[in-house]
Short mmCIF file of C-alpha atoms and ligand atoms in Angstrom, two decimals:
data_model
loop_
_atom_site.label_atom_id
_atom_site.label_comp_id
_atom_site.label_asym_id
_atom_site.label_seq_id
_atom_site.Cartn_x
_atom_site.Cartn_y
_atom_site.Cartn_z
CA PRO A 1 0.00 0.00 0.00
CA GLU A 2 1.04 3.61 -0.54
CA THR A 3 2.49 5.34 2.49
CA ILE A 4 4.09 8.64 3.42
CA THR A 5 5.96 9.98 6.41
CA ILE A 6 4.42 12.78 8.48
CA GLN A 7 7.40 14.98 7.62
CA GLU A 8 7.02 14.39 3.89
CA LEU A 9 3.27 15.02 4.00
CA ALA A 10 3.86 18.29 5.86
CA ASN A 11 6.53 19.29 3.33
CA ARG A 12 4.28 18.70 0.38
CA MET A 13 1.52 20.81 1.94
CA SER A 14 4.01 23.45 3.12
CA GLU A 15 2.63 22.95 6.62
CA ARG A 16 4.46 22.32 9.86
CA ALA A 17 4.84 18.68 10.88
CA VAL A 18 3.74 19.49 14.44
CA ASP A 19 0.38 20.71 13.11
CA VAL A 20 -0.08 17.43 11.29
CA ILE A 21 0.80 15.51 14.46
CA ARG A 22 -1.62 17.66 16.48
CA LEU A 23 -4.44 17.04 14.02
CA LEU A 24 -3.85 13.29 14.10
CA MET A 25 -3.76 13.41 17.88
CA LYS A 26 -7.21 15.05 17.91
CA GLN A 27 -8.40 12.05 15.94
CA GLY A 28 -6.94 9.74 18.54
CA GLU A 29 -3.76 8.76 16.71
CA MET A 30 -0.40 9.31 18.32
CA HIS A 31 2.49 9.84 15.89
CA LYS A 32 6.05 11.05 15.72
CA ILE A 33 7.49 13.07 12.87
CA ASN A 34 9.15 10.13 11.08
CA ASP A 35 6.19 7.77 11.40
CA VAL A 36 4.67 6.42 8.25
CA ILE A 37 0.93 6.75 7.63
CA ASP A 38 -1.12 5.29 4.82
CA ALA A 39 -2.31 7.30 1.84
CA ASP A 40 -5.97 7.36 2.91
CA THR A 41 -5.13 8.82 6.30
CA ALA A 42 -2.80 11.31 4.62
CA GLN A 43 -5.57 12.38 2.29
CA LEU A 44 -7.98 12.95 5.21
CA VAL A 45 -5.37 15.02 7.01
CA ALA A 46 -4.62 17.10 3.93
CA GLU A 47 -8.30 17.80 3.25
CA GLU A 48 -8.89 18.63 6.89
CA MET A 49 -6.13 21.22 6.59
CA GLY A 50 -7.78 22.76 3.55
CA HIS A 51 -5.68 21.26 0.76
CA THR A 52 -6.91 19.68 -2.42
CA VAL A 53 -5.41 16.25 -2.91
CA LYS A 54 -4.29 14.82 -6.18
CA ARG A 55 -3.03 11.31 -5.75
CA VAL A 56 -0.51 10.63 -8.45
CA ALA A 57 0.47 7.12 -9.38
CA GLU A 58 3.85 6.45 -10.93
CA SER A 59 2.21 5.52 -14.20
CA ASP A 60 0.60 8.98 -14.40
CA VAL A 61 3.76 10.97 -13.90
CA GLU A 62 5.90 8.86 -16.22
CA GLU A 63 3.07 8.20 -18.66
CA GLY A 64 4.17 8.31 -22.28
CA LEU A 65 7.72 9.40 -21.46
CA PHE A 66 9.50 6.49 -23.10
CA ASP A 67 8.98 3.78 -25.66
CA THR A 68 5.79 5.02 -27.26
CA PRO A 69 5.57 3.04 -30.51
CA ASP A 70 6.53 4.31 -33.94
CA ILE A 71 4.97 3.18 -37.20
CA ASP A 72 7.28 1.45 -39.69
CA ALA A 73 6.79 4.12 -42.33
CA ASP A 74 8.45 6.68 -40.04
CA LEU A 75 11.61 4.63 -39.50
CA THR A 76 14.87 5.41 -41.27
CA ALA A 77 18.33 3.85 -41.05
CA ARG A 78 20.51 4.94 -38.13
CA PRO A 79 24.21 4.37 -37.39
CA PRO A 80 25.22 1.43 -35.18
CA VAL A 81 26.31 2.13 -31.61
CA VAL A 82 29.42 0.15 -30.71
CA THR A 83 31.07 -0.60 -27.36
CA ILE A 84 34.57 -2.00 -27.03
CA MET A 85 34.95 -4.59 -24.28
CA GLY A 86 37.63 -6.98 -23.14
CA HIS A 87 40.17 -7.81 -20.48
CA VAL A 88 42.18 -5.06 -18.81
CA ASP A 89 45.30 -4.06 -20.78
CA HIS A 90 44.19 -5.88 -23.91
CA GLY A 91 44.00 -2.51 -25.68
CA LYS A 92 40.42 -1.16 -25.46
CA THR A 93 41.45 2.44 -24.88
CA SER A 94 44.26 2.24 -27.44
CA LEU A 95 41.86 0.91 -30.05
CA LEU A 96 39.22 3.58 -29.33
CA ASP A 97 41.90 6.28 -29.57
CA ALA A 98 43.46 4.84 -32.73
CA ILE A 99 40.10 4.65 -34.51
CA ARG A 100 39.26 8.19 -33.54
CA GLN A 101 42.64 9.62 -34.54
CA ALA A 102 42.61 7.84 -37.87
CA ASN A 103 39.25 9.42 -38.58
CA VAL A 104 39.81 12.97 -37.48
CA VAL A 105 40.42 15.34 -40.38
CA SER A 106 43.95 16.67 -39.99
CA GLY A 107 43.90 20.27 -38.91
CA GLU A 108 41.25 19.49 -36.32
CA ALA A 109 43.65 17.09 -34.68
CA GLY A 110 44.58 19.63 -32.02
CA GLY A 111 41.10 19.40 -30.61
CA ILE A 112 41.01 15.71 -29.86
CA THR A 113 43.03 15.53 -26.69
CA GLN A 114 39.90 16.23 -24.62
CA HIS A 115 38.20 13.14 -23.26
CA ILE A 116 34.65 12.51 -24.28
CA GLY A 117 32.49 9.50 -23.62
CA ALA A 118 31.41 8.90 -27.18
CA TYR A 119 32.28 9.81 -30.76
CA GLN A 120 31.24 9.15 -34.31
CA VAL A 121 33.44 8.11 -37.25
CA THR A 122 32.88 7.34 -40.91
CA ALA A 123 33.30 3.76 -42.14
CA PRO A 124 34.96 3.06 -45.52
CA ASN A 125 31.48 2.61 -47.03
CA GLY A 126 30.66 6.19 -46.04
CA HIS A 127 28.28 5.27 -43.24
CA ALA A 128 28.61 6.62 -39.72
CA ILE A 129 29.53 4.48 -36.70
CA THR A 130 29.11 5.64 -33.12
CA PHE A 131 31.56 4.42 -30.48
CA ILE A 132 30.81 4.79 -26.82
CA ASP A 133 33.34 4.45 -24.08
CA THR A 134 31.48 2.85 -21.20
CA PRO A 135 33.96 2.89 -18.36
CA GLY A 136 34.07 -0.84 -17.83
CA HIS A 137 31.71 -3.73 -17.60
CA ALA A 138 30.08 -2.49 -14.41
CA ALA A 139 28.72 0.55 -16.23
CA PHE A 140 27.39 -1.65 -19.00
CA THR A 141 25.55 -3.81 -16.46
CA ALA A 142 24.22 -0.79 -14.57
CA MET A 143 22.82 0.70 -17.75
CA ARG A 144 21.15 -2.55 -18.66
CA ALA A 145 19.65 -2.81 -15.19
CA ARG A 146 18.04 0.60 -15.70
CA GLY A 147 16.48 -0.52 -18.92
CA ALA A 148 18.89 1.45 -21.08
CA LYS A 149 20.01 -0.57 -24.05
CA VAL A 150 22.68 1.57 -25.61
CA THR A 151 24.84 -0.85 -27.58
CA ASP A 152 24.06 -2.54 -30.88
CA ILE A 153 27.41 -4.27 -31.34
CA VAL A 154 30.21 -5.26 -28.95
CA VAL A 155 33.77 -5.36 -30.25
CA LEU A 156 35.54 -7.94 -28.11
CA VAL A 157 39.22 -7.09 -27.85
CA VAL A 158 41.50 -10.02 -27.06
CA ALA A 159 45.27 -9.49 -26.88
CA ALA A 160 47.01 -12.04 -29.09
CA ASP A 161 49.87 -12.40 -26.61
CA ASP A 162 47.62 -13.01 -23.61
CA GLY A 163 44.55 -14.85 -24.87
CA VAL A 164 41.15 -15.30 -23.28
CA MET A 165 41.12 -13.96 -19.71
CA PRO A 166 38.43 -13.55 -16.99
CA GLN A 167 37.10 -10.21 -18.25
CA THR A 168 37.06 -11.56 -21.80
CA ILE A 169 34.64 -14.22 -20.59
CA GLU A 170 32.64 -11.62 -18.67
CA ALA A 171 32.31 -9.52 -21.81
CA ILE A 172 31.10 -12.53 -23.79
CA ASN A 173 28.47 -13.18 -21.13
CA HIS A 174 27.37 -9.52 -21.05
CA ALA A 175 26.94 -9.40 -24.79
CA ARG A 176 25.03 -12.65 -24.77
CA ALA A 177 22.71 -11.55 -21.95
CA ALA A 178 21.99 -8.30 -23.78
CA HIS A 179 21.47 -10.12 -27.11
CA VAL A 180 24.15 -7.99 -28.73
CA PRO A 181 26.33 -9.52 -31.49
CA LEU A 182 30.09 -9.72 -31.00
CA ILE A 183 32.88 -8.86 -33.38
CA VAL A 184 36.22 -10.30 -32.27
CA ALA A 185 39.25 -8.01 -32.64
CA ILE A 186 42.45 -9.92 -31.96
CA ASN A 187 44.76 -7.10 -30.92
CA LYS A 188 48.54 -6.66 -30.55
CA ILE A 189 49.34 -8.79 -33.60
CA ASP A 190 52.49 -6.69 -33.99
CA LYS A 191 53.98 -8.42 -30.96
CA PRO A 192 56.54 -11.17 -31.62
CA ASP A 193 54.79 -13.48 -29.16
CA ALA A 194 51.33 -12.93 -30.68
CA LYS A 195 49.36 -16.17 -31.07
CA PRO A 196 46.10 -15.30 -32.82
CA GLU A 197 45.38 -18.98 -33.56
CA ARG A 198 45.42 -19.74 -29.85
CA VAL A 199 42.88 -16.96 -29.22
CA ARG A 200 40.51 -18.47 -31.79
CA THR A 201 40.78 -21.91 -30.22
CA GLU A 202 40.29 -20.59 -26.69
CA LEU A 203 37.17 -18.69 -27.76
CA LEU A 204 35.59 -21.97 -28.89
CA GLN A 205 35.39 -23.06 -25.26
CA TYR A 206 33.02 -20.15 -24.68
CA GLU A 207 30.95 -20.90 -27.74
CA VAL A 208 32.34 -18.03 -29.74
CA GLN A 209 33.10 -19.54 -33.13
CA VAL A 210 34.83 -17.10 -35.46
CA GLU A 211 34.61 -17.35 -39.23
CA THR A 212 38.00 -18.99 -39.78
CA MET A 213 36.95 -21.69 -37.34
CA GLY A 214 33.83 -22.36 -39.39
CA GLY A 215 31.55 -20.16 -37.30
CA GLU A 216 29.62 -16.96 -37.96
CA THR A 217 31.27 -14.50 -35.59
CA LEU A 218 33.09 -11.76 -37.52
CA GLU A 219 36.77 -11.38 -36.65
CA VAL A 220 39.79 -9.28 -37.52
CA GLU A 221 43.42 -9.17 -36.46
CA VAL A 222 44.43 -5.64 -35.49
CA SER A 223 47.20 -3.62 -33.95
CA ALA A 224 46.02 -0.52 -32.15
CA LYS A 225 49.66 0.47 -31.77
CA GLN A 226 50.59 0.27 -35.45
CA LYS A 227 47.05 1.12 -36.62
CA THR A 228 46.83 -2.09 -38.61
CA ASN A 229 43.47 -3.20 -40.03
CA LEU A 230 41.43 -0.44 -38.40
CA ASP A 231 39.55 0.09 -41.67
CA LYS A 232 38.85 -3.63 -41.84
CA LEU A 233 37.34 -3.46 -38.36
CA LEU A 234 35.14 -0.52 -39.37
CA GLU A 235 34.06 -2.45 -42.48
CA LEU A 236 33.03 -5.43 -40.37
CA ILE A 237 31.05 -3.17 -38.04
CA ALA A 238 29.27 -1.62 -41.03
CA LEU A 239 28.55 -5.12 -42.35
CA GLN A 240 27.17 -6.31 -39.03
CA ALA A 241 25.06 -3.14 -38.81
CA GLU A 242 23.55 -3.86 -42.21
CA VAL A 243 22.53 -7.31 -41.03
CA LEU A 244 20.93 -5.80 -37.93
CA ASP A 245 18.95 -3.34 -40.10
CA LEU A 246 19.01 -0.63 -37.42
CA LYS A 247 16.31 1.98 -37.69
CA ALA A 248 14.76 4.83 -35.74
CA ASN A 249 12.17 7.56 -36.16
CA ALA A 250 14.10 10.82 -36.44
CA GLU A 251 10.97 12.96 -36.62
CA ARG A 252 9.83 12.88 -33.02
CA ALA A 253 10.76 14.18 -29.59
CA ALA A 254 14.18 12.84 -28.64
CA GLU A 255 14.88 9.97 -26.28
CA GLY A 256 18.24 8.66 -25.21
CA THR A 257 20.67 7.80 -22.43
CA VAL A 258 23.26 9.72 -20.44
CA ILE A 259 26.68 8.19 -21.20
CA GLU A 260 28.51 10.34 -18.71
CA ALA A 261 28.00 13.61 -16.87
CA ARG A 262 30.10 16.01 -14.87
CA LEU A 263 29.99 19.42 -13.30
CA ASP A 264 32.15 21.78 -15.32
CA ARG A 265 33.47 24.84 -13.51
CA GLY A 266 32.66 27.31 -16.22
CA ARG A 267 29.78 25.70 -18.03
CA GLY A 268 27.83 24.03 -15.23
CA PRO A 269 26.46 20.49 -15.58
CA VAL A 270 27.56 18.84 -18.82
CA ALA A 271 25.94 15.56 -19.86
CA THR A 272 26.99 13.42 -22.81
CA MET A 273 23.83 11.92 -24.22
CA LEU A 274 23.39 9.28 -26.84
CA VAL A 275 20.27 10.18 -28.81
CA GLN A 276 18.43 6.93 -29.55
CA ARG A 277 15.20 8.09 -31.14
CA GLY A 278 13.95 11.40 -32.45
CA THR A 279 15.91 14.61 -32.83
CA LEU A 280 17.15 16.71 -29.93
CA ARG A 281 17.24 20.46 -30.52
CA VAL A 282 18.57 23.52 -28.75
CA GLY A 283 15.68 24.90 -26.70
CA ASP A 284 14.17 21.49 -25.94
CA ILE A 285 13.21 20.75 -22.35
CA VAL A 286 14.84 17.55 -21.12
CA VAL A 287 14.51 15.34 -18.05
CA ALA A 288 17.16 12.81 -17.00
CA GLY A 289 16.75 10.95 -13.73
CA THR A 290 16.06 13.57 -11.07
CA GLN A 291 17.48 16.43 -13.16
CA TRP A 292 15.97 18.57 -15.87
CA GLY A 293 16.83 21.60 -17.97
CA ARG A 294 16.35 23.55 -21.14
CA VAL A 295 19.00 22.70 -23.74
CA ARG A 296 21.22 25.78 -24.01
CA ALA A 297 23.75 24.27 -26.38
CA LEU A 298 24.57 20.98 -28.09
CA LEU A 299 28.20 20.13 -28.80
CA ASP A 300 29.45 17.31 -30.98
CA ASP A 301 32.52 15.16 -30.22
CA GLN A 302 34.79 17.85 -31.66
CA GLY A 303 33.30 20.46 -29.37
CA VAL A 304 31.46 22.10 -32.27
CA ALA A 305 28.04 23.61 -31.51
CA ARG A 306 25.14 22.07 -33.41
CA PRO A 307 21.49 23.07 -33.62
CA GLU A 308 20.27 19.46 -33.37
CA ALA A 309 21.24 15.81 -32.99
CA GLY A 310 19.43 12.81 -34.47
CA PRO A 311 19.37 9.05 -33.72
CA SER A 312 22.68 7.40 -32.68
CA PHE A 313 24.34 10.79 -32.41
CA PRO A 314 26.34 11.48 -29.24
CA VAL A 315 26.16 15.08 -27.98
CA GLU A 316 27.15 17.09 -24.98
CA ILE A 317 24.18 18.91 -23.49
CA LEU A 318 24.55 22.21 -21.67
CA GLY A 319 21.63 23.55 -19.68
CA PHE A 320 20.83 20.94 -17.02
CA SER A 321 19.93 22.33 -13.60
CA GLY A 322 21.96 19.61 -11.87
CA THR A 323 24.25 16.78 -12.92
CA PRO A 324 22.41 13.64 -14.05
CA GLU A 325 23.95 10.16 -13.68
CA ALA A 326 25.47 7.90 -16.30
CA GLY A 327 22.78 5.47 -17.37
CA ASP A 328 19.89 7.88 -16.76
CA ARG A 329 17.42 7.82 -19.59
CA VAL A 330 16.70 11.18 -21.18
CA ALA A 331 13.33 12.33 -22.48
CA VAL A 332 12.09 15.55 -24.01
CA VAL A 333 8.89 16.93 -22.50
CA GLU A 334 6.51 19.68 -23.57
CA SER A 335 6.90 22.13 -20.69
CA GLU A 336 9.11 23.15 -17.81
CA ALA A 337 6.23 22.43 -15.46
CA ARG A 338 6.08 18.80 -16.59
CA ALA A 339 9.86 18.46 -16.41
CA ARG A 340 9.84 19.77 -12.87
CA GLU A 341 6.95 17.51 -11.88
CA ILE A 342 8.78 14.42 -13.16
CA ALA A 343 12.11 15.39 -11.60
CA GLU A 344 10.51 16.17 -8.24
CA TYR A 345 8.45 13.02 -8.30
CA ARG A 346 11.57 10.91 -8.92
CA GLU A 347 13.43 12.77 -6.19
CA ARG A 348 10.62 11.85 -3.76
CA MET A 349 10.68 8.22 -4.90
CA LYS A 350 14.43 8.16 -4.37
CA ARG A 351 14.08 9.60 -0.85
CA ASP A 352 11.30 7.13 -0.01
CA LYS A 353 13.44 4.27 -1.22
CA ILE A 354 16.38 5.38 0.90
CA ALA A 355 14.06 5.76 3.90
CA ALA A 356 12.65 2.28 3.30
CA ARG A 357 16.14 0.82 3.06
CA GLY A 358 17.11 2.53 6.34
CA GLY A 359 14.09 0.89 7.94
CA SER A 360 14.96 -2.58 6.76
CA ALA A 361 18.60 -2.14 7.77
CA ARG A 362 17.49 -1.40 11.33
CA GLY A 363 15.22 -4.42 11.15
CA SER A 364 18.02 -6.73 10.15
CA LEU A 365 20.26 -5.32 12.86
CA SER A 366 17.68 -6.08 15.56
CA ASP A 367 17.19 -9.50 14.00
CA MET A 368 20.88 -10.10 14.43
CA MET A 369 20.77 -9.00 18.07
CA SER A 370 17.83 -11.14 19.08
P1 GDP B 401 42.83 -1.35 -21.88
O1 GDP B 401 43.07 -1.57 -20.43
O2 GDP B 401 42.13 -2.52 -22.50
O3 GDP B 401 42.15 -0.04 -22.18
O4 GDP B 401 44.27 -1.33 -22.58
P2 GDP B 401 45.14 -0.09 -23.07
O5 GDP B 401 44.61 0.49 -24.32
O6 GDP B 401 45.35 0.83 -21.92
O7 GDP B 401 46.50 -0.84 -23.45
C1 GDP B 401 47.26 -1.54 -22.49
C2 GDP B 401 48.70 -1.59 -22.94
O8 GDP B 401 48.83 -2.32 -24.15
C3 GDP B 401 49.31 -0.22 -23.22
O9 GDP B 401 50.62 -0.19 -22.77
C4 GDP B 401 49.24 -0.11 -24.74
O10 GDP B 401 50.26 0.72 -25.25
C5 GDP B 401 49.47 -1.55 -25.15
N1 GDP B 401 48.86 -1.85 -26.45
C6 GDP B 401 47.58 -1.61 -26.81
N2 GDP B 401 47.38 -2.02 -28.07
C7 GDP B 401 48.56 -2.53 -28.51
C8 GDP B 401 48.98 -3.11 -29.76
O11 GDP B 401 48.24 -3.24 -30.72
N3 GDP B 401 50.28 -3.53 -29.81
C9 GDP B 401 51.14 -3.40 -28.77
N4 GDP B 401 52.38 -3.85 -28.93
N5 GDP B 401 50.77 -2.86 -27.61
C10 GDP B 401 49.49 -2.42 -27.47
MG1 MG B 402 41.33 1.40 -20.86
#
């Protein structure tokens, strides 16, 4: 059943908690400020104190925010979103950097030292590919747990001199659980002790059968260090994307996921968002988790201001009131009032959840003592 604490009820009415307690006392109920009462009692109290009560269910506040269906005729092709995973030190960061550098038009190269959580490159076939840098497998899992499916393809990096290791296996399991296809990139083939054949054989134990072993998993030998076969990798990604037939409706209010967010000294909260459906525009009102804002500026991965960003495009958003969290889903809403209502509602839910957890922790402690 729905419940609320006396304090929270008083807050929402902008009344003093002691007046609420006094009123309940008159009705023969003794309560302290942190006591929980049920929604019906709360409603009686509120009405008694002259307030109109609107009981809002979760479904009302969040209604229509995400995942409203599109019709097929509105769907157009969108770039694939790719995550690079693999064991520590097998070359994930080196590969991400090498791909980005190889793709940046010279002359702009000075601008790429800044770290950003996602970028887009052009494959040899002329199509765009979006790479996101999820900081590790934990982030990937956390995003999935929140219902955010951000990745279409996982590039599994395995160092040819080290072979399949624990986090390689973890990555395989993540991709499988998320129903995301793998492309195997056997890295560090420049090393004298590289044994790509061994990697292929080891992968068989985990039911990853690459093409040269008679399977269907795409594979490529690369060297992030010497920038070998990076184009081949991009080609394979483009090929896999074609098979997946990825589409989105670009002509609707934007939806997406926060890839990372931080508080910038000069610019305030900065959130990198992956747009997943629709088109985000400067001036749009966005909600992400418990934060909201009006988009003041959109910056692409080169730091260039853009008026809008469509499906699979990663952009930095300026204009949030506070800093959202990585993994928060982002939605565009029609008014500031609605944005505020959603953000405040989620804030309350978060507080209630923390309060509930505190309660159960005390319970388990007393259990332990008895
Ligand atoms: P991550 O932990 O998976 O992100 O791995 P890093 O990208 O940080 O790379 C770990 C180490 O391997 C670094 O010292 C890199 O310079 C090195 N490394 C990465 N790719 C290659 C490669 O293709 N060849 C060689 N020889 N070294 C590489
Ligand atoms: Mg790294």
